[in-house]
Amino acid sequence: DTGVSQNPRHKITKRGQNVTFRCDPISEHNRLYWYRQTLGQGPEFLTYFQNEAQLEKSRLLSDRFSAERPKGSFSTLEIQRTEQGDSAMYLCASSFAEAFFGQGTRLTVV
Amino acid sequence: QKEVEQNSGPLSVPEGAIASLNCTYSDRGSQSFFWYRQYSGKSPELIMSIYSNGDKEDGRFTAQLNKASQYVSLLIRDSQPSDSATYLCAVTDTGNQFYFGTGTSLTVIP
């Protein structure tokens, strides 16, 4: 399978815990995006990498969120001290021209 | 603030009819335009991309772009029940940042 891969697919965590998600993009894609989506809404931009450089981060994103893309390959998204409002689907997409999404990670904070 | 506006619907059409989905965008500098289909609980799936004014056809799907009016549309001919989904419009800016609308829910009635 050469598509975008995200792990885990589902994550249930207690409020206050830290979580980390992983995204493996399509290998020849140099751009990688993280989005968050809640029910009835379109994907909300979180952050964007070109190769290993983080080019943009949403102003809506608190400092509890951090993302990395070491060596321009896979990326991780970490949420520290999770809150119930963080419950959402976290989507990763990679792009050369068109963006292709992974299956998403559904986070539930209890 | 770069905005992508879609009628949230729901839009209902009978099987075999033409479904028409519309999208407007605020940034005149937008470069590329995309339509994604998203089934409930799944991640968005790219169905069409369009980069220049006019029409682009792919099977039962036709994308139409009018940059002067800042308008992009998607026509689905011979609609099938399997087309029932939420359709997301996305545009990119000069920095390759993707902006999504909130989506239009389409139901095709057998």
PDB file of N, CA and C in Angstrom, chain B residues 30-103:
ATOM      1  N   SER B  30      -5.928  32.466  -5.232  1.00  0.00           N
ATOM      2  CA  SER B  30      -5.999  31.008  -5.128  1.00  0.00           C
ATOM      3  C   SER B  30      -5.510  30.357  -6.411  1.00  0.00           C
ATOM      4  N   GLN B  31      -4.758  29.272  -6.237  1.00  0.00           N
ATOM      5  CA  GLN B  31      -4.044  28.682  -7.363  1.00  0.00           C
ATOM      6  C   GLN B  31      -4.701  27.431  -7.935  1.00  0.00           C
ATOM      7  N   SER B  32      -5.118  26.551  -7.043  1.00  0.00           N
ATOM      8  CA  SER B  32      -5.607  25.240  -7.466  1.00  0.00           C
ATOM      9  C   SER B  32      -6.887  24.931  -6.705  1.00  0.00           C
ATOM     10  N   PHE B  33      -7.703  24.059  -7.312  1.00  0.00           N
ATOM     11  CA  PHE B  33      -9.046  23.855  -6.792  1.00  0.00           C
ATOM     12  C   PHE B  33      -9.370  22.364  -6.834  1.00  0.00           C
ATOM     13  N   PHE B  34      -9.982  21.883  -5.770  1.00  0.00           N
ATOM     14  CA  PHE B  34     -10.176  20.447  -5.617  1.00  0.00           C
ATOM     15  C   PHE B  34     -11.554  20.154  -5.052  1.00  0.00           C
ATOM     16  N   TRP B  35     -12.053  18.983  -5.407  1.00  0.00           N
ATOM     17  CA  TRP B  35     -13.249  18.438  -4.780  1.00  0.00           C
ATOM     18  C   TRP B  35     -12.901  17.105  -4.148  1.00  0.00           C
ATOM     19  N   TYR B  36     -13.324  16.955  -2.891  1.00  0.00           N
ATOM     20  CA  TYR B  36     -13.132  15.717  -2.142  1.00  0.00           C
ATOM     21  C   TYR B  36     -14.500  15.167  -1.758  1.00  0.00           C
ATOM     22  N   ARG B  37     -14.579  13.864  -1.703  1.00  0.00           N
ATOM     23  CA  ARG B  37     -15.773  13.173  -1.209  1.00  0.00           C
ATOM     24  C   ARG B  37     -15.419  12.539   0.127  1.00  0.00           C
ATOM     25  N   GLN B  38     -16.327  12.668   1.089  1.00  0.00           N
ATOM     26  CA  GLN B  38     -16.076  12.103   2.415  1.00  0.00           C
ATOM     27  C   GLN B  38     -17.308  11.352   2.877  1.00  0.00           C
ATOM     28  N   TYR B  39     -17.153  10.052   3.024  1.00  0.00           N
ATOM     29  CA  TYR B  39     -18.208   9.239   3.612  1.00  0.00           C
ATOM     30  C   TYR B  39     -18.136   9.368   5.125  1.00  0.00           C
ATOM     31  N   SER B  40     -19.281   9.157   5.763  1.00  0.00           N
ATOM     32  CA  SER B  40     -19.375   9.319   7.210  1.00  0.00           C
ATOM     33  C   SER B  40     -18.344   8.459   7.927  1.00  0.00           C
ATOM     34  N   GLY B  41     -17.562   9.080   8.781  1.00  0.00           N
ATOM     35  CA  GLY B  41     -16.570   8.354   9.573  1.00  0.00           C
ATOM     36  C   GLY B  41     -15.290   8.030   8.837  1.00  0.00           C
ATOM     37  N   LYS B  42     -15.190   8.446   7.583  1.00  0.00           N
ATOM     38  CA  LYS B  42     -13.994   8.171   6.779  1.00  0.00           C
ATOM     39  C   LYS B  42     -13.253   9.464   6.481  1.00  0.00           C
ATOM     40  N   SER B  43     -12.058   9.333   5.924  1.00  0.00           N
ATOM     41  CA  SER B  43     -11.273  10.515   5.574  1.00  0.00           C
ATOM     42  C   SER B  43     -11.642  10.986   4.169  1.00  0.00           C
ATOM     43  N   PRO B  44     -11.328  12.235   3.832  1.00  0.00           N
ATOM     44  CA  PRO B  44     -11.656  12.756   2.502  1.00  0.00           C
ATOM     45  C   PRO B  44     -10.886  12.034   1.400  1.00  0.00           C
ATOM     46  N   GLU B  45     -11.567  11.863   0.269  1.00  0.00           N
ATOM     47  CA  GLU B  45     -11.009  11.179  -0.889  1.00  0.00           C
ATOM     48  C   GLU B  45     -11.051  12.147  -2.070  1.00  0.00           C
ATOM     49  N   LEU B  46      -9.912  12.377  -2.709  1.00  0.00           N
ATOM     50  CA  LEU B  46      -9.852  13.302  -3.842  1.00  0.00           C
ATOM     51  C   LEU B  46     -10.621  12.728  -5.034  1.00  0.00           C
ATOM     52  N   ILE B  47     -11.534  13.527  -5.607  1.00  0.00           N
ATOM     53  CA  ILE B  47     -12.244  13.067  -6.794  1.00  0.00           C
ATOM     54  C   ILE B  47     -11.965  13.928  -8.016  1.00  0.00           C
ATOM     55  N   MET B  48     -11.672  15.218  -7.831  1.00  0.00           N
ATOM     56  CA  MET B  48     -11.416  16.079  -8.990  1.00  0.00           C
ATOM     57  C   MET B  48     -10.445  17.178  -8.600  1.00  0.00           C
ATOM     58  N   SER B  49      -9.606  17.575  -9.551  1.00  0.00           N
ATOM     59  CA  SER B  49      -8.788  18.769  -9.406  1.00  0.00           C
ATOM     60  C   SER B  49      -8.965  19.606 -10.668  1.00  0.00           C
ATOM     61  N   ILE B  50      -8.896  20.922 -10.518  1.00  0.00           N
ATOM     62  CA  ILE B  50      -9.019  21.809 -11.676  1.00  0.00           C
ATOM     63  C   ILE B  50      -8.138  23.018 -11.420  1.00  0.00           C
ATOM     64  N   TYR B  51      -7.417  23.450 -12.458  1.00  0.00           N
ATOM     65  CA  TYR B  51      -6.411  24.483 -12.272  1.00  0.00           C
ATOM     66  C   TYR B  51      -6.649  25.725 -13.147  1.00  0.00           C
ATOM     67  N   SER B  52      -7.477  25.584 -14.207  1.00  0.00           N
ATOM     68  CA  SER B  52      -7.691  26.722 -15.101  1.00  0.00           C
ATOM     69  C   SER B  52      -9.181  26.880 -15.371  1.00  0.00           C
ATOM     70  N   ASN B  53      -9.549  28.060 -15.801  1.00  0.00           N
ATOM     71  CA  ASN B  53     -10.950  28.352 -16.081  1.00  0.00           C
ATOM     72  C   ASN B  53     -11.548  27.373 -17.086  1.00  0.00           C
ATOM     73  N   GLY B  54     -12.835  27.066 -16.876  1.00  0.00           N
ATOM     74  CA  GLY B  54     -13.521  26.186 -17.798  1.00  0.00           C
ATOM     75  C   GLY B  54     -14.001  24.926 -17.111  1.00  0.00           C
ATOM     76  N   ASP B  55     -14.252  23.927 -17.910  1.00  0.00           N
ATOM     77  CA  ASP B  55     -14.783  22.661 -17.434  1.00  0.00           C
ATOM     78  C   ASP B  55     -13.733  21.572 -17.533  1.00  0.00           C
ATOM     79  N   LYS B  56     -13.811  20.634 -16.596  1.00  0.00           N
ATOM     80  CA  LYS B  56     -12.981  19.432 -16.645  1.00  0.00           C
ATOM     81  C   LYS B  56     -13.865  18.244 -16.320  1.00  0.00           C
ATOM     82  N   GLU B  57     -13.878  17.273 -17.216  1.00  0.00           N
ATOM     83  CA  GLU B  57     -14.762  16.123 -17.053  1.00  0.00           C
ATOM     84  C   GLU B  57     -13.948  14.877 -16.738  1.00  0.00           C
ATOM     85  N   ASP B  58     -14.504  14.066 -15.824  1.00  0.00           N
ATOM     86  CA  ASP B  58     -13.890  12.780 -15.488  1.00  0.00           C
ATOM     87  C   ASP B  58     -15.019  11.818 -15.170  1.00  0.00           C
ATOM     88  N   GLY B  59     -15.374  11.006 -16.152  1.00  0.00           N
ATOM     89  CA  GLY B  59     -16.484  10.082 -15.969  1.00  0.00           C
ATOM     90  C   GLY B  59     -17.784  10.826 -15.749  1.00  0.00           C
ATOM     91  N   ARG B  60     -18.451  10.531 -14.640  1.00  0.00           N
ATOM     92  CA  ARG B  60     -19.738  11.192 -14.349  1.00  0.00           C
ATOM     93  C   ARG B  60     -19.546  12.548 -13.671  1.00  0.00           C
ATOM     94  N   PHE B  61     -18.328  12.923 -13.382  1.00  0.00           N
ATOM     95  CA  PHE B  61     -18.036  14.165 -12.668  1.00  0.00           C
ATOM     96  C   PHE B  61     -17.528  15.245 -13.627  1.00  0.00           C
ATOM     97  N   THR B  62     -18.037  16.479 -13.438  1.00  0.00           N
ATOM     98  CA  THR B  62     -17.530  17.637 -14.164  1.00  0.00           C
ATOM     99  C   THR B  62     -17.275  18.755 -13.176  1.00  0.00           C
ATOM    100  N   ALA B  63     -16.043  19.250 -13.156  1.00  0.00           N
ATOM    101  CA  ALA B  63     -15.708  20.415 -12.350  1.00  0.00           C
ATOM    102  C   ALA B  63     -15.703  21.644 -13.244  1.00  0.00           C
ATOM    103  N   GLN B  64     -16.226  22.746 -12.706  1.00  0.00           N
ATOM    104  CA  GLN B  64     -16.264  24.000 -13.456  1.00  0.00           C
ATOM    105  C   GLN B  64     -15.607  25.083 -12.614  1.00  0.00           C
ATOM    106  N   LEU B  65     -14.730  25.864 -13.233  1.00  0.00           N
ATOM    107  CA  LEU B  65     -14.017  26.922 -12.525  1.00  0.00           C
ATOM    108  C   LEU B  65     -14.214  28.247 -13.240  1.00  0.00           C
ATOM    109  N   ASN B  66     -14.542  29.270 -12.460  1.00  0.00           N
ATOM    110  CA  ASN B  66     -14.645  30.630 -12.967  1.00  0.00           C
ATOM    111  C   ASN B  66     -13.885  31.527 -12.005  1.00  0.00           C
ATOM    112  N   LYS B  67     -12.639  31.834 -12.336  1.00  0.00           N
ATOM    113  CA  LYS B  67     -11.785  32.602 -11.425  1.00  0.00           C
ATOM    114  C   LYS B  67     -12.270  34.041 -11.291  1.00  0.00           C
ATOM    115  N   ALA B  68     -12.839  34.601 -12.331  1.00  0.00           N
ATOM    116  CA  ALA B  68     -13.321  35.985 -12.248  1.00  0.00           C
ATOM    117  C   ALA B  68     -14.440  36.103 -11.212  1.00  0.00           C
ATOM    118  N   SER B  69     -15.289  35.100 -11.148  1.00  0.00           N
ATOM    119  CA  SER B  69     -16.382  35.090 -10.178  1.00  0.00           C
ATOM    120  C   SER B  69     -15.994  34.390  -8.879  1.00  0.00           C
ATOM    121  N   GLN B  70     -14.778  33.838  -8.811  1.00  0.00           N
ATOM    122  CA  GLN B  70     -14.288  33.138  -7.628  1.00  0.00           C
ATOM    123  C   GLN B  70     -15.258  32.027  -7.247  1.00  0.00           C
ATOM    124  N   TYR B  71     -15.507  31.190  -8.217  1.00  0.00           N
ATOM    125  CA  TYR B  71     -16.562  30.192  -8.098  1.00  0.00           C
ATOM    126  C   TYR B  71     -16.085  28.883  -8.719  1.00  0.00           C
ATOM    127  N   VAL B  72     -16.337  27.784  -8.010  1.00  0.00           N
ATOM    128  CA  VAL B  72     -16.034  26.460  -8.555  1.00  0.00           C
ATOM    129  C   VAL B  72     -17.206  25.544  -8.229  1.00  0.00           C
ATOM    130  N   SER B  73     -17.551  24.696  -9.162  1.00  0.00           N
ATOM    131  CA  SER B  73     -18.696  23.819  -8.964  1.00  0.00           C
ATOM    132  C   SER B  73     -18.355  22.392  -9.370  1.00  0.00           C
ATOM    133  N   LEU B  74     -19.175  21.491  -8.900  1.00  0.00           N
ATOM    134  CA  LEU B  74     -19.037  20.071  -9.249  1.00  0.00           C
ATOM    135  C   LEU B  74     -20.413  19.559  -9.671  1.00  0.00           C
ATOM    136  N   LEU B  75     -20.473  18.978 -10.857  1.00  0.00           N
ATOM    137  CA  LEU B  75     -21.694  18.336 -11.329  1.00  0.00           C
ATOM    138  C   LEU B  75     -21.482  16.831 -11.315  1.00  0.00           C
ATOM    139  N   ILE B  76     -22.479  16.127 -10.791  1.00  0.00           N
ATOM    140  CA  ILE B  76     -22.448  14.667 -10.801  1.00  0.00           C
ATOM    141  C   ILE B  76     -23.628  14.215 -11.651  1.00  0.00           C
ATOM    142  N   ARG B  77     -23.317  13.614 -12.791  1.00  0.00           N
ATOM    143  CA  ARG B  77     -24.373  13.126 -13.684  1.00  0.00           C
ATOM    144  C   ARG B  77     -24.768  11.715 -13.297  1.00  0.00           C
ATOM    145  N   ASP B  78     -26.028  11.344 -13.646  1.00  0.00           N
ATOM    146  CA  ASP B  78     -26.511   9.990 -13.366  1.00  0.00           C
ATOM    147  C   ASP B  78     -26.198   9.607 -11.922  1.00  0.00           C
ATOM    148  N   SER B  79     -26.639  10.425 -10.984  1.00  0.00           N
ATOM    149  CA  SER B  79     -26.317  10.216  -9.567  1.00  0.00           C
ATOM    150  C   SER B  79     -26.747   8.832  -9.110  1.00  0.00           C
ATOM    151  N   GLN B  80     -25.897   8.228  -8.281  1.00  0.00           N
ATOM    152  CA  GLN B  80     -26.142   6.903  -7.735  1.00  0.00           C
ATOM    153  C   GLN B  80     -26.220   6.981  -6.208  1.00  0.00           C
ATOM    154  N   PRO B  81     -26.932   6.052  -5.590  1.00  0.00           N
ATOM    155  CA  PRO B  81     -26.972   6.056  -4.116  1.00  0.00           C
ATOM    156  C   PRO B  81     -25.583   6.044  -3.486  1.00  0.00           C
ATOM    157  N   SER B  82     -24.620   5.420  -4.163  1.00  0.00           N
ATOM    158  CA  SER B  82     -23.255   5.374  -3.631  1.00  0.00           C
ATOM    159  C   SER B  82     -22.568   6.736  -3.662  1.00  0.00           C
ATOM    160  N   ASP B  83     -23.167   7.711  -4.344  1.00  0.00           N
ATOM    161  CA  ASP B  83     -22.626   9.081  -4.342  1.00  0.00           C
ATOM    162  C   ASP B  83     -23.038   9.846  -3.079  1.00  0.00           C
ATOM    163  N   SER B  84     -23.912   9.273  -2.290  1.00  0.00           N
ATOM    164  CA  SER B  84     -24.355   9.932  -1.057  1.00  0.00           C
ATOM    165  C   SER B  84     -23.174  10.077  -0.108  1.00  0.00           C
ATOM    166  N   ALA B  85     -22.815  11.314   0.185  1.00  0.00           N
ATOM    167  CA  ALA B  85     -21.625  11.611   0.982  1.00  0.00           C
ATOM    168  C   ALA B  85     -21.589  13.121   1.208  1.00  0.00           C
ATOM    169  N   THR B  86     -20.579  13.567   1.926  1.00  0.00           N
ATOM    170  CA  THR B  86     -20.304  14.996   2.048  1.00  0.00           C
ATOM    171  C   THR B  86     -19.206  15.357   1.055  1.00  0.00           C
ATOM    172  N   TYR B  87     -19.407  16.428   0.318  1.00  0.00           N
ATOM    173  CA  TYR B  87     -18.443  16.861  -0.694  1.00  0.00           C
ATOM    174  C   TYR B  87     -17.766  18.142  -0.197  1.00  0.00           C
ATOM    175  N   LEU B  88     -16.445  18.068  -0.134  1.00  0.00           N
ATOM    176  CA  LEU B  88     -15.634  19.177   0.355  1.00  0.00           C
ATOM    177  C   LEU B  88     -14.946  19.879  -0.804  1.00  0.00           C
ATOM    178  N   CYS B  89     -15.030  21.191  -0.807  1.00  0.00           N
ATOM    179  CA  CYS B  89     -14.302  22.016  -1.769  1.00  0.00           C
ATOM    180  C   CYS B  89     -13.018  22.487  -1.092  1.00  0.00           C
ATOM    181  N   ALA B  90     -11.925  22.478  -1.815  1.00  0.00           N
ATOM    182  CA  ALA B  90     -10.650  22.943  -1.269  1.00  0.00           C
ATOM    183  C   ALA B  90      -9.938  23.807  -2.296  1.00  0.00           C
ATOM    184  N   VAL B  91      -9.265  24.837  -1.829  1.00  0.00           N
ATOM    185  CA  VAL B  91      -8.450  25.683  -2.700  1.00  0.00           C
ATOM    186  C   VAL B  91      -7.076  25.852  -2.068  1.00  0.00           C
ATOM    187  N   THR B  92      -6.084  26.100  -2.894  1.00  0.00           N
ATOM    188  CA  THR B  92      -4.747  26.360  -2.369  1.00  0.00           C
ATOM    189  C   THR B  92      -4.347  27.793  -2.675  1.00  0.00           C
ATOM    190  N   ASP B  93      -3.470  28.322  -1.788  1.00  0.00           N
ATOM    191  CA  ASP B  93      -2.918  29.654  -2.034  1.00  0.00           C
ATOM    192  C   ASP B  93      -1.527  29.525  -2.652  1.00  0.00           C
ATOM    193  N   THR B  94      -0.836  30.637  -2.809  1.00  0.00           N
ATOM    194  CA  THR B  94       0.482  30.598  -3.450  1.00  0.00           C
ATOM    195  C   THR B  94       1.512  29.852  -2.606  1.00  0.00           C
ATOM    196  N   GLY B  95       1.214  29.661  -1.326  1.00  0.00           N
ATOM    197  CA  GLY B  95       2.112  28.907  -0.463  1.00  0.00           C
ATOM    198  C   GLY B  95       1.767  27.438  -0.352  1.00  0.00           C
ATOM    199  N   ASN B  96       0.886  26.953  -1.244  1.00  0.00           N
ATOM    200  CA  ASN B  96       0.451  25.544  -1.245  1.00  0.00           C
ATOM    201  C   ASN B  96      -0.314  25.166   0.017  1.00  0.00           C
ATOM    202  N   GLN B  97      -0.881  26.130   0.677  1.00  0.00           N
ATOM    203  CA  GLN B  97      -1.726  25.864   1.835  1.00  0.00           C
ATOM    204  C   GLN B  97      -3.136  25.537   1.340  1.00  0.00           C
ATOM    205  N   PHE B  98      -3.718  24.451   1.851  1.00  0.00           N
ATOM    206  CA  PHE B  98      -5.064  24.029   1.461  1.00  0.00           C
ATOM    207  C   PHE B  98      -6.086  24.626   2.424  1.00  0.00           C
ATOM    208  N   TYR B  99      -7.154  25.173   1.862  1.00  0.00           N
ATOM    209  CA  TYR B  99      -8.261  25.701   2.651  1.00  0.00           C
ATOM    210  C   TYR B  99      -9.511  24.941   2.241  1.00  0.00           C
ATOM    211  N   PHE B 100     -10.246  24.451   3.242  1.00  0.00           N
ATOM    212  CA  PHE B 100     -11.416  23.629   2.992  1.00  0.00           C
ATOM    213  C   PHE B 100     -12.701  24.351   3.380  1.00  0.00           C
ATOM    214  N   GLY B 101     -13.761  24.066   2.625  1.00  0.00           N
ATOM    215  CA  GLY B 101     -15.080  24.470   3.047  1.00  0.00           C
ATOM    216  C   GLY B 101     -15.618  23.486   4.077  1.00  0.00           C
ATOM    217  N   THR B 102     -16.805  23.773   4.588  1.00  0.00           N
ATOM    218  CA  THR B 102     -17.394  22.899   5.605  1.00  0.00           C
ATOM    219  C   THR B 102     -18.105  21.701   4.993  1.00  0.00           C
ATOM    220  N   GLY B 103     -18.255  21.698   3.659  1.00  0.00           N
ATOM    221  CA  GLY B 103     -18.820  20.541   2.978  1.00  0.00           C
ATOM    222  C   GLY B 103     -20.316  20.652   2.721  1.00  0.00           C
TER     223      GLY B 103
END
